[in-house]
PDB file of C-alpha atoms in Angstrom:
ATOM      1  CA  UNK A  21      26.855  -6.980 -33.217  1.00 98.00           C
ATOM      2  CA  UNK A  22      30.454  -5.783 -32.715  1.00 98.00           C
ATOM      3  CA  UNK A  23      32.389  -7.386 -35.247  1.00 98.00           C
ATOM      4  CA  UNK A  24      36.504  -7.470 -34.800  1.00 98.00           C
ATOM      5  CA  UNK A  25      40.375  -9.240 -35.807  1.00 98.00           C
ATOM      6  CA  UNK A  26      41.921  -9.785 -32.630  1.00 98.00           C
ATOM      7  CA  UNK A  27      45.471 -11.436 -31.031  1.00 98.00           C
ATOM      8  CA  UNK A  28      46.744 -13.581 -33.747  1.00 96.00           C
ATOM      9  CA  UNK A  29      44.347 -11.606 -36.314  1.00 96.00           C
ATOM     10  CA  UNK A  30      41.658 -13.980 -35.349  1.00 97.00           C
ATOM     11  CA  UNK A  31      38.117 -13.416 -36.088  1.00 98.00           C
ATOM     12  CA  UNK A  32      36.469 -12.313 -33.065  1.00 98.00           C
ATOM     13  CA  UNK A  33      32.394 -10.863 -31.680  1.00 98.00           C
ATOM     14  CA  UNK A  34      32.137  -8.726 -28.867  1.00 98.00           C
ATOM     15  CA  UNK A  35      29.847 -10.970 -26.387  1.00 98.00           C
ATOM     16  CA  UNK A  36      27.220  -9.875 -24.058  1.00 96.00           C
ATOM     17  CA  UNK A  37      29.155 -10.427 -21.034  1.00 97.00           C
ATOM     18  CA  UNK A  38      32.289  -8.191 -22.639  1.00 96.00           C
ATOM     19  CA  UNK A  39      34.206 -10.854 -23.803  1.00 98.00           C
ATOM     20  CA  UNK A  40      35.663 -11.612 -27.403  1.00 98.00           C
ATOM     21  CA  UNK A  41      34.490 -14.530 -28.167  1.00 98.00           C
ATOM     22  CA  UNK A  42      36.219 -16.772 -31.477  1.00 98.00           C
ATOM     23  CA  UNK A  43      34.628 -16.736 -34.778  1.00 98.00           C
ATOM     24  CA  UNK A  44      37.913 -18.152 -36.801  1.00 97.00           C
ATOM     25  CA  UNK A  45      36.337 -21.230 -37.450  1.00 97.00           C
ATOM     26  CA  UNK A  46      32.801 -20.210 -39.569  1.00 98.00           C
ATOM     27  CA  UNK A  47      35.829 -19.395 -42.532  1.00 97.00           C
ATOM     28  CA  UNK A  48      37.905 -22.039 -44.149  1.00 95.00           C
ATOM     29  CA  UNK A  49      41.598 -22.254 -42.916  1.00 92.00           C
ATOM     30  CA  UNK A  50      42.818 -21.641 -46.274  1.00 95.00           C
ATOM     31  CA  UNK A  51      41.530 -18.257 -46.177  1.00 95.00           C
ATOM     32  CA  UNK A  52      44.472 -15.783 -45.930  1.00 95.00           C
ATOM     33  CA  UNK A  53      44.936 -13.817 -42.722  1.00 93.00           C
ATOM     34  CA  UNK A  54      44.038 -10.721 -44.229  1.00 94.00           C
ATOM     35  CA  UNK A  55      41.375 -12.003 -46.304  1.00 96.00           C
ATOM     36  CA  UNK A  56      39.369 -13.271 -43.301  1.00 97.00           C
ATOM     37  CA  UNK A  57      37.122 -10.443 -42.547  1.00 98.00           C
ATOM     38  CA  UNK A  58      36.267 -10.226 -46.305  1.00 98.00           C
ATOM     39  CA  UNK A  59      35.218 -14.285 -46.422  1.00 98.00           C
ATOM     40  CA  UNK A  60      33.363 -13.830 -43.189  1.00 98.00           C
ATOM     41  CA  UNK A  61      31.059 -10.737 -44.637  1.00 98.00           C
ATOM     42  CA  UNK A  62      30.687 -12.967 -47.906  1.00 97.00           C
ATOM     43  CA  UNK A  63      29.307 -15.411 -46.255  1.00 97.00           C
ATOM     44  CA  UNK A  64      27.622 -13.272 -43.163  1.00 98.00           C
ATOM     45  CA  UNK A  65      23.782 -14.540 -44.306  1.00 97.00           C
ATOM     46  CA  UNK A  66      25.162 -18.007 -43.480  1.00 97.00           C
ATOM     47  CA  UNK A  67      26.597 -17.280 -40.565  1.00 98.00           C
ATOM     48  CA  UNK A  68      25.169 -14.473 -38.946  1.00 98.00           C
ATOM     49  CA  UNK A  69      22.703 -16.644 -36.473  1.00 98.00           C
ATOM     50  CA  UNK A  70      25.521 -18.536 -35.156  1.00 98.00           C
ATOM     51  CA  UNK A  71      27.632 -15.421 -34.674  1.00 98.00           C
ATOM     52  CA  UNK A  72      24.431 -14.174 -32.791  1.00 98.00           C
ATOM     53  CA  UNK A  73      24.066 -17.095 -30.647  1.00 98.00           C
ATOM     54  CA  UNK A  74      28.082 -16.899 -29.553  1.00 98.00           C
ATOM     55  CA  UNK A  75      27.496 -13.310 -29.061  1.00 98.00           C
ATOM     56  CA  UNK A  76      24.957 -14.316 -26.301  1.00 98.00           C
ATOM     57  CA  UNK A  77      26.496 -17.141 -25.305  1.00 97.00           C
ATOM     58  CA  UNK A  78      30.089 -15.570 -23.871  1.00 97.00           C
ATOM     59  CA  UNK A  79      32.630 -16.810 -22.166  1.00 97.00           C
ATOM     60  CA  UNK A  80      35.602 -15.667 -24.337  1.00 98.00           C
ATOM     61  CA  UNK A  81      38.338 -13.612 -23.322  1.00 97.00           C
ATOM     62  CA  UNK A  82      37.839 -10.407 -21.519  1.00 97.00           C
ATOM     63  CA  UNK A  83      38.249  -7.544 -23.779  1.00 97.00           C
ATOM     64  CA  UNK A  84      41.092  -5.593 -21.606  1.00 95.00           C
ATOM     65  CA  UNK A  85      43.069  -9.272 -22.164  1.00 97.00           C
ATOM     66  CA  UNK A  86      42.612  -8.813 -25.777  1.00 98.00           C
ATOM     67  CA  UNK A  87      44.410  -6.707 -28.983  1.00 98.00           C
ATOM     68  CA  UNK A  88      42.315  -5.196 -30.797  1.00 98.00           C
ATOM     69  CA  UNK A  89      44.113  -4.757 -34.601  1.00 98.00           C
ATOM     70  CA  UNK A  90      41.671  -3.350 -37.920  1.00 98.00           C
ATOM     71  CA  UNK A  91      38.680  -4.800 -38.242  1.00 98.00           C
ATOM     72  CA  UNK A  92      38.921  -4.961 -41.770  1.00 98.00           C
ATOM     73  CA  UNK A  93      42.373  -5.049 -43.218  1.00 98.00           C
ATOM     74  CA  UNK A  94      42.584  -5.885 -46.926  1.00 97.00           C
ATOM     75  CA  UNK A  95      39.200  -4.753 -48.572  1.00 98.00           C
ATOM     76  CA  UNK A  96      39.558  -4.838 -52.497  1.00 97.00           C
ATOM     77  CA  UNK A  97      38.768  -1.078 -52.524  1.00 97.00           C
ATOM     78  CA  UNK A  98      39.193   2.024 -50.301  1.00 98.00           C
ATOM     79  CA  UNK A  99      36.881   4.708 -51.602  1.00 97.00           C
ATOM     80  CA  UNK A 100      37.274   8.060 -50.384  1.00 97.00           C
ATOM     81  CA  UNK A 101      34.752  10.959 -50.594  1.00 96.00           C
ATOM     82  CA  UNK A 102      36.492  14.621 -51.189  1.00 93.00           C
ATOM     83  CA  UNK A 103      35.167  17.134 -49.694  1.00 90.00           C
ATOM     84  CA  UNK A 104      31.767  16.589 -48.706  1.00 92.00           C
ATOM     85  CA  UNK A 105      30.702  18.961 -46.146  1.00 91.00           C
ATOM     86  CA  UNK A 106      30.224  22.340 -46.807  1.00 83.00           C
ATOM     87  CA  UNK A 107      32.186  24.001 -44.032  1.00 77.00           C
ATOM     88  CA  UNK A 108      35.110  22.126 -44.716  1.00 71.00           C
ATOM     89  CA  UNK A 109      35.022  23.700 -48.127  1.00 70.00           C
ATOM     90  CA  UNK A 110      35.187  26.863 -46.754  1.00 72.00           C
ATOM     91  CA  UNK A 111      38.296  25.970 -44.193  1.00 70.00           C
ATOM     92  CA  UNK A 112      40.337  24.572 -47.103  1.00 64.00           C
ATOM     93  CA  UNK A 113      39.536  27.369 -49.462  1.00 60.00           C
ATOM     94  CA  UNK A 114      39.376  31.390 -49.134  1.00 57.00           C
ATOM     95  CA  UNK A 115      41.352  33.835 -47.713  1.00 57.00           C
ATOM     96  CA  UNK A 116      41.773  32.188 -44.813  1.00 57.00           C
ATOM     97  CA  UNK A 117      42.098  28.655 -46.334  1.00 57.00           C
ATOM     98  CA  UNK A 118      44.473  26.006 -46.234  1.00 62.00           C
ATOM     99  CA  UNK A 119      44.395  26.419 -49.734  1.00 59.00           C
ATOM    100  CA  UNK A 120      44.178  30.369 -49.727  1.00 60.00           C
ATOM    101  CA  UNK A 121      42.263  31.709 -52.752  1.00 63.00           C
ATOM    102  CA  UNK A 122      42.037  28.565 -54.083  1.00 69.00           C
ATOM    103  CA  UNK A 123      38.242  27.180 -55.365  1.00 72.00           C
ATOM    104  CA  UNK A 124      37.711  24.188 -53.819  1.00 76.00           C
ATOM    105  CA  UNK A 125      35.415  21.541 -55.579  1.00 76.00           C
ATOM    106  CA  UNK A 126      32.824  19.485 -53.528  1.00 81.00           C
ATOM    107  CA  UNK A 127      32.059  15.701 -53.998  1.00 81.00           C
ATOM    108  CA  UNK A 128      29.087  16.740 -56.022  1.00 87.00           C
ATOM    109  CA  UNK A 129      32.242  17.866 -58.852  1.00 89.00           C
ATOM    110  CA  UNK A 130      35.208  15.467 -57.844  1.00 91.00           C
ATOM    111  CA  UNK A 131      32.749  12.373 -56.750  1.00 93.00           C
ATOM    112  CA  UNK A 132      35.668  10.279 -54.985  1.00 95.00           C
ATOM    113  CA  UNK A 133      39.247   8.782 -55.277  1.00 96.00           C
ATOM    114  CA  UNK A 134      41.003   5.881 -54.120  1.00 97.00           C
ATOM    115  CA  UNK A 135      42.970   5.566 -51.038  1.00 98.00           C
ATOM    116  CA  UNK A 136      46.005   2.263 -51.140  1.00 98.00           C
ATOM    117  CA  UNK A 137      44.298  -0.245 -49.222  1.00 98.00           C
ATOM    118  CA  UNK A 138      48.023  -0.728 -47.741  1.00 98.00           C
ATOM    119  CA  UNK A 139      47.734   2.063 -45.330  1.00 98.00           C
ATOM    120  CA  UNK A 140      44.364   0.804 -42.994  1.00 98.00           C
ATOM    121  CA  UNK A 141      45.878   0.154 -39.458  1.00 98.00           C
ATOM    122  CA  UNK A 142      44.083  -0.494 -35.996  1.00 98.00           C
ATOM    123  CA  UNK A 143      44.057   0.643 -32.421  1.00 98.00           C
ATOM    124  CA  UNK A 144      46.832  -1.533 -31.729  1.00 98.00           C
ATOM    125  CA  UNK A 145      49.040   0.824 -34.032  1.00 98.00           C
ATOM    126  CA  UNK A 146      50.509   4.142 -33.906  1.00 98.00           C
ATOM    127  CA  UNK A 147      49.726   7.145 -37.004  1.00 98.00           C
ATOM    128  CA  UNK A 148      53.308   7.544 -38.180  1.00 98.00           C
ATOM    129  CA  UNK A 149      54.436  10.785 -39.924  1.00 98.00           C
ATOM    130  CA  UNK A 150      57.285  10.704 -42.245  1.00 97.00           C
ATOM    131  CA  UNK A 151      58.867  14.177 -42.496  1.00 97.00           C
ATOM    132  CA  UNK A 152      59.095  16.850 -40.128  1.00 95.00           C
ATOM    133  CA  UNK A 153      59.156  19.745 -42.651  1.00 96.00           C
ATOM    134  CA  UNK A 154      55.518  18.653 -43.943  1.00 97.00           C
ATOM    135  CA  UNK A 155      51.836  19.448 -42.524  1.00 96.00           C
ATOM    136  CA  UNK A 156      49.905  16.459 -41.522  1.00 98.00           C
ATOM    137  CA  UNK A 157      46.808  16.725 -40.682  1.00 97.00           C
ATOM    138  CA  UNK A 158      43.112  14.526 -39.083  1.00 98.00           C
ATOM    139  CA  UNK A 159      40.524  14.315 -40.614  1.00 97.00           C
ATOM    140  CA  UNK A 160      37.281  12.489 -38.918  1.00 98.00           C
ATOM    141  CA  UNK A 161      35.477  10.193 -40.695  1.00 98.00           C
ATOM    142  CA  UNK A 162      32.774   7.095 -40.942  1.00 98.00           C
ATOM    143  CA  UNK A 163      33.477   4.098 -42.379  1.00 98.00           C
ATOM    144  CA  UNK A 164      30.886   2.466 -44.330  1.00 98.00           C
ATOM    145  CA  UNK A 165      31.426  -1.621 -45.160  1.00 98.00           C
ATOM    146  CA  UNK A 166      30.376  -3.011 -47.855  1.00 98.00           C
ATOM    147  CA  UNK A 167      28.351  -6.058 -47.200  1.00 98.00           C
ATOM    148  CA  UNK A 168      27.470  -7.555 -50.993  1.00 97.00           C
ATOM    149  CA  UNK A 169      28.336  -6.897 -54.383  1.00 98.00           C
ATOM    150  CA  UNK A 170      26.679  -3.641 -55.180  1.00 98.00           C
ATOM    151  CA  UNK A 171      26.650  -2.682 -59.286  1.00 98.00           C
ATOM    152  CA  UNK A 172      24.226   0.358 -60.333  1.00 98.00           C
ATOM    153  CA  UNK A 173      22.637   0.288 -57.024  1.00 98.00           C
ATOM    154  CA  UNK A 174      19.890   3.261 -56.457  1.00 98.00           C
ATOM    155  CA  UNK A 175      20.114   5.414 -53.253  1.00 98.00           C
ATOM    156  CA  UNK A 176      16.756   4.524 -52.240  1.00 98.00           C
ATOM    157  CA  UNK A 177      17.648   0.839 -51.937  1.00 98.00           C
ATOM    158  CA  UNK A 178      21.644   1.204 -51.023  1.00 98.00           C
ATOM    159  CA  UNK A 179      21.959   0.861 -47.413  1.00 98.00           C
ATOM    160  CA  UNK A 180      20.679  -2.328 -47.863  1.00 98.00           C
ATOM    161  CA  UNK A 181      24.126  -3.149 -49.238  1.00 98.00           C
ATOM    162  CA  UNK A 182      26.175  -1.999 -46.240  1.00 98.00           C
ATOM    163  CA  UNK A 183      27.600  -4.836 -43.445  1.00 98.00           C
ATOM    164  CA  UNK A 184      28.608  -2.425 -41.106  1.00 98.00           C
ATOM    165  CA  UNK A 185      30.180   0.979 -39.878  1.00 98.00           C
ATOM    166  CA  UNK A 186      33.364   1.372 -38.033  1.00 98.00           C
ATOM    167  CA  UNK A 187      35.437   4.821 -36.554  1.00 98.00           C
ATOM    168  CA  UNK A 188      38.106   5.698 -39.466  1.00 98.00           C
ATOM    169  CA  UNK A 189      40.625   8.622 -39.838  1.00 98.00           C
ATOM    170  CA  UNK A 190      41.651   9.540 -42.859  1.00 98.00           C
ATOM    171  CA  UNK A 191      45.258  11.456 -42.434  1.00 98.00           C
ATOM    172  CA  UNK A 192      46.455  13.726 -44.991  1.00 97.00           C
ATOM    173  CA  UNK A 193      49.656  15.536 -46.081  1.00 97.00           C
ATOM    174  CA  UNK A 194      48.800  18.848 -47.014  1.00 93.00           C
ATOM    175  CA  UNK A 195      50.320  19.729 -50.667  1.00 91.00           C
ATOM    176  CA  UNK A 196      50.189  19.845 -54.221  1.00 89.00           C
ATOM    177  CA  UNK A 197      50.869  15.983 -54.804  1.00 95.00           C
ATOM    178  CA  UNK A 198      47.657  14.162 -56.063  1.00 94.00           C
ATOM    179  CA  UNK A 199      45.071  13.297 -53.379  1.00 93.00           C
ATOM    180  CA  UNK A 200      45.437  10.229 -53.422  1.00 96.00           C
ATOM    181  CA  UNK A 201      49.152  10.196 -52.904  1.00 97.00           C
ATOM    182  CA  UNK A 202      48.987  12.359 -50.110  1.00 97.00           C
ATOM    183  CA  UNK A 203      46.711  10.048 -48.278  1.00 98.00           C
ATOM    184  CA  UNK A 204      47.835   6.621 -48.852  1.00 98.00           C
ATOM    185  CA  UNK A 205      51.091   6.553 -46.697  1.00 98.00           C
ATOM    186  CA  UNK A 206      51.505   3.558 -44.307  1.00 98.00           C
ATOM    187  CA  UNK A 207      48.901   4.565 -41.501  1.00 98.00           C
ATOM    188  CA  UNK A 208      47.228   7.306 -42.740  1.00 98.00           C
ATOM    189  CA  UNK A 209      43.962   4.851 -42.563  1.00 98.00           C
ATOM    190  CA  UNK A 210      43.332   3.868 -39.108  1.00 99.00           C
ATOM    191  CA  UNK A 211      39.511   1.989 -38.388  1.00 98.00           C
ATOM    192  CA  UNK A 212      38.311  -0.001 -35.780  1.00 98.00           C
ATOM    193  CA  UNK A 213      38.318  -1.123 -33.175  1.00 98.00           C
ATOM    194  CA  UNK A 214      35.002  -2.797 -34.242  1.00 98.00           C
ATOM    195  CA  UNK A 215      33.064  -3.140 -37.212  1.00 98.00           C
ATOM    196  CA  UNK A 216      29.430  -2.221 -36.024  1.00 98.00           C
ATOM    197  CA  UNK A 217      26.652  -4.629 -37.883  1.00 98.00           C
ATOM    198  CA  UNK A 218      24.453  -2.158 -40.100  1.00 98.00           C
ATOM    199  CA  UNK A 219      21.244  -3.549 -38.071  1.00 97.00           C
ATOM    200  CA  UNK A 220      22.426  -2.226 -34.906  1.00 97.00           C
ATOM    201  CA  UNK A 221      22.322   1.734 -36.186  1.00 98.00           C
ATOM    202  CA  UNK A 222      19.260   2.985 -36.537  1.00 95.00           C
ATOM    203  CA  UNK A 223      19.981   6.099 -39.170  1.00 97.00           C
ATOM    204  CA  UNK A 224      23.133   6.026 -40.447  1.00 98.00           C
ATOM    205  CA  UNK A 225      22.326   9.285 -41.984  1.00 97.00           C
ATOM    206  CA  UNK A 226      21.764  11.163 -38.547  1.00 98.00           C
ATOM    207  CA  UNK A 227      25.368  10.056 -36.544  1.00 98.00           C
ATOM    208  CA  UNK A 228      26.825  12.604 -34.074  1.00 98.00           C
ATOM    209  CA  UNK A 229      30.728  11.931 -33.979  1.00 98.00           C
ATOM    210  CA  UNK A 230      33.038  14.094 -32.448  1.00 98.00           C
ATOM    211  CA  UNK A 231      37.327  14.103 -32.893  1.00 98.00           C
ATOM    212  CA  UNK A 232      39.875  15.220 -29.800  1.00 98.00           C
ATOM    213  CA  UNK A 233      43.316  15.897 -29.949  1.00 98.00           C
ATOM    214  CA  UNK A 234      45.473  15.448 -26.420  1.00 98.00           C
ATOM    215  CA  UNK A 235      41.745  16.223 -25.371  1.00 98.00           C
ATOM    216  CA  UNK A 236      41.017  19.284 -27.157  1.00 98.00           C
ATOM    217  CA  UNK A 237      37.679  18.983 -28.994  1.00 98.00           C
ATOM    218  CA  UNK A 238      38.647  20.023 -32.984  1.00 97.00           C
ATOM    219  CA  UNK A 239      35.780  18.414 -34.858  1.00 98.00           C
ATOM    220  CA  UNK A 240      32.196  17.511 -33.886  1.00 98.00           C
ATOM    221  CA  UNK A 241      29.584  17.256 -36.819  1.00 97.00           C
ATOM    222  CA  UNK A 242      26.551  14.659 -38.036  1.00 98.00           C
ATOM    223  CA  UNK A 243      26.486  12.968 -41.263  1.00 98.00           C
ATOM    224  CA  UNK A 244      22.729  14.523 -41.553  1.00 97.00           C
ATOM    225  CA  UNK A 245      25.391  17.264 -43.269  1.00 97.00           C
ATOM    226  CA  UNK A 246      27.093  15.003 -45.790  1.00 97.00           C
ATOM    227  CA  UNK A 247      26.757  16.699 -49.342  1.00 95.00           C
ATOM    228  CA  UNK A 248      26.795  13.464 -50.413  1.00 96.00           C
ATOM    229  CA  UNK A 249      24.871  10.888 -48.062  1.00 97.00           C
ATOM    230  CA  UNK A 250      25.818   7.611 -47.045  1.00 98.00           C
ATOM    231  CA  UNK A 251      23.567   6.351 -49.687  1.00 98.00           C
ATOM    232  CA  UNK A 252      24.226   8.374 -52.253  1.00 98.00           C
ATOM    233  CA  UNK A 253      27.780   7.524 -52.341  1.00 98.00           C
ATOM    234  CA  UNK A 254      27.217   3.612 -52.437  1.00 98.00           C
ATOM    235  CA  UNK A 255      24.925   4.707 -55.528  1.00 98.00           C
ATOM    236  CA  UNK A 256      27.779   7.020 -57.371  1.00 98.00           C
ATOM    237  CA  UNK A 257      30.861   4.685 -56.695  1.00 98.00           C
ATOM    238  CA  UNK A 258      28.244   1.527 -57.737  1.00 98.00           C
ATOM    239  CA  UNK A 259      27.022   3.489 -61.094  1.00 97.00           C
ATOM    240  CA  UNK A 260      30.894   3.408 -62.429  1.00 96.00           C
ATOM    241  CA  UNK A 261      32.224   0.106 -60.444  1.00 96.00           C
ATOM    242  CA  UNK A 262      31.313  -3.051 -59.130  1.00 98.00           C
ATOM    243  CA  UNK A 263      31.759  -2.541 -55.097  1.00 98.00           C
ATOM    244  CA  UNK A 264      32.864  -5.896 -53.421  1.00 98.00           C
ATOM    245  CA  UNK A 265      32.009  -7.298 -50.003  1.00 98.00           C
ATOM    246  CA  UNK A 266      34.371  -5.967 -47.501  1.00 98.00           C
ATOM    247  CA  UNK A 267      35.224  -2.710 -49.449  1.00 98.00           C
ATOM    248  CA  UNK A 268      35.247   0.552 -47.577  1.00 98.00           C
ATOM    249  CA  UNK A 269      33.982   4.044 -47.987  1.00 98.00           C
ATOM    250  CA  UNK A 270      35.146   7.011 -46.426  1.00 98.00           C
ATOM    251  CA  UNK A 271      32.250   9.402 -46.309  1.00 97.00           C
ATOM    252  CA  UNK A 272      34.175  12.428 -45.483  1.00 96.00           C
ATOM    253  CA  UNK A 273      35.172  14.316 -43.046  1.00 96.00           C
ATOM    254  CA  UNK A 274      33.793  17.962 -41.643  1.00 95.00           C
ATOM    255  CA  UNK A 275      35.288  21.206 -40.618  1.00 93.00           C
ATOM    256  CA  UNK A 276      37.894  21.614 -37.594  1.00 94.00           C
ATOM    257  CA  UNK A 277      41.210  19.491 -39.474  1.00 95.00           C
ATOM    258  CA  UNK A 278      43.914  20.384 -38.078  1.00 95.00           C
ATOM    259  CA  UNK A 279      48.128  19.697 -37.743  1.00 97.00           C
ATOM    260  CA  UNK A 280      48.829  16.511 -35.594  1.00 98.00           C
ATOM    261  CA  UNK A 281      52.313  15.748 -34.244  1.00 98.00           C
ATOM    262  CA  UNK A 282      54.256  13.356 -32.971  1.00 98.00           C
ATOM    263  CA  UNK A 283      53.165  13.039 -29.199  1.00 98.00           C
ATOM    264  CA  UNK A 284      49.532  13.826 -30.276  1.00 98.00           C
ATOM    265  CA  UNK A 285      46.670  11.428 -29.243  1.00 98.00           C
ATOM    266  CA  UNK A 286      44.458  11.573 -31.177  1.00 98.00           C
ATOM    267  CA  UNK A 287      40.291  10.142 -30.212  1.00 98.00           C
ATOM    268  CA  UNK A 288      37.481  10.057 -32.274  1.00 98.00           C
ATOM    269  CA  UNK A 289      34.153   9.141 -30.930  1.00 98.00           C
ATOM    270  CA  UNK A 290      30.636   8.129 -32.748  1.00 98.00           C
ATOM    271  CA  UNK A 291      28.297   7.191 -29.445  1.00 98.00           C
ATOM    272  CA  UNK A 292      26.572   4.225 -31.966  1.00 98.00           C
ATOM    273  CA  UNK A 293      29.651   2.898 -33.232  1.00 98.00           C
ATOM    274  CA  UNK A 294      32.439   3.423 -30.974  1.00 98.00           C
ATOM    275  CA  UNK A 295      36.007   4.862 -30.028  1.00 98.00           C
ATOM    276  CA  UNK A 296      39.504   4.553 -31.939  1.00 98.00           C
ATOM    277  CA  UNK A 297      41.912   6.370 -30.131  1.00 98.00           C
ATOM    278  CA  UNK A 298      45.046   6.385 -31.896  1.00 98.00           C
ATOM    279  CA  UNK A 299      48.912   7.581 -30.843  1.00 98.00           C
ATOM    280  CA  UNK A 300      50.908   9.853 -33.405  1.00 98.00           C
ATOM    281  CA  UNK A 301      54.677   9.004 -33.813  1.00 98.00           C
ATOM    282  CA  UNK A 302      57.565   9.923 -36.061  1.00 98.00           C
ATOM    283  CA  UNK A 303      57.904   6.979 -38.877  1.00 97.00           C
ATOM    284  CA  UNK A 304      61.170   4.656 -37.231  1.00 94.00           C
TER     285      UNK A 304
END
């Protein structure tokens, strides 16, 4: 199922017959807007064979009619994994780096950081780039969901704790401030537009995805190269903390970043999980 927060950051399924169809009501109305998503994937064994039977059912709006904002807007933690292809080490390091000369550490050394949960936006947004003096660049990702609370969790049994996966950029200023300054500014997180139930991927581990800028193809990779698998990571980031339903991970992106600008559009594309395509703009 194709899970989303729609209009008035509603709770929303993608039906059969295209149409969004209203799930607002399976969490309580004390729930917080941006806390929604999170109470619905707490409660998802509950709910999931009503959300099914809606999802077959139809007759909601038609998806042109709707806006489409993050699917998942507040997790409790935004997990990032650095560097964790092998080609992108090379790009960023070397003589011909982005860091030239510079040794650059894989996941397998640096494990992860934390991005501010603050800067996740959706389709319905714009990437906005603060300075014009500065290098900004894309970087295209998968977005793993958390689904349960996962603590010491082995690989072998970890994507067993994953709701869903959803498109997600991860946009970075290129610099010497700490990582995870450089890549929590207001936007630098868009996701969406949908949140794709883990059941409906059949190897998460084997996903072709594919990143355009004003249609120019600059990335195009498989996570069958992660360093650090989709399951590994839940089983690192679980070994040190306690991962919470809703929380996201970041698995990393390959090699082909590159400078966006404002005017850029920028698409990226995984055939199983779907399309965010996302306008750059200079910050108001």
């Amino acid at each position: 199922m194709r899970i989303c927060i729609f209009n008035d950051n509603q709770l929303g399924v993608l039906a059969e017959d295209k149409t969004i169809v209203d799930l607002s009501d399976l969490v309580s109305e004390h729930v917080p807007t941006h806390d929604r998503m999170n109470a619905l994937i707490s409660k998802w064994d509950d709910v999931r064979s009503t959300v099914a039977e809606r999802a077959a059912a139809g007759g909601g709006i038609a998806e042109a009619d709707a806006t489409l904002r993050a699917p998942q807007p507040r997790p409790v933690n935004l997990f990032a994994a650095p560097v964790n292809y092998h080609k992108h080490q090379q790009e960023m390091g070397g003589e011909g780096g982005v860091y030239k000369d510079r040794q650059i550490l894989t996941a397998e050394v640096r494990k992860g950081f934390l991005k501010a949960v603050t800067s996740i936006v959706g389709p319905d947004a714009s990437i906005e780039l603060p300075w014009e003096d500065r290098r900004f660049d894309h970087e295209a990702e998968i977005g793993v969901i958390i689904g349960k609370t996962a603590s010491r969790v082995s690989a072998e049994d970890a994507l067993d704790y994953v709701f869903g996966y959803t498109p997600l950029l991860d946009i970075t200023l290129r610099g010497e401030e700490d990582r995870s300054y450089r890549k929590s500014f207001d936007t630098f997180t868009p996701i969406g537009p949908y949140i794709v139930t883990a059941d409906e991927v059949a190897n998460p581990e084997a996903l072709d995805f594919w990143l355009t800028v004003n249609g120019e193809e600059r990335q195009r990779s498989n996570t069958s190269y992660l360093i650090y698998g989709i399951a590994k990571l839940i089983e690192v980031y679980s070994e040190v903390m306690t991962l919470q339903p809703g929380d996201i991970i970041a698995t990393g992106t390959p090699e082909g970043v590159g400078q966006i600008v404002p005017g850029d559009t920028v698409v990226l594309t995984i055939p199983e999980v779907g399309e965010l395509t996302m306008p750059v703009i200079a910050r108001p």
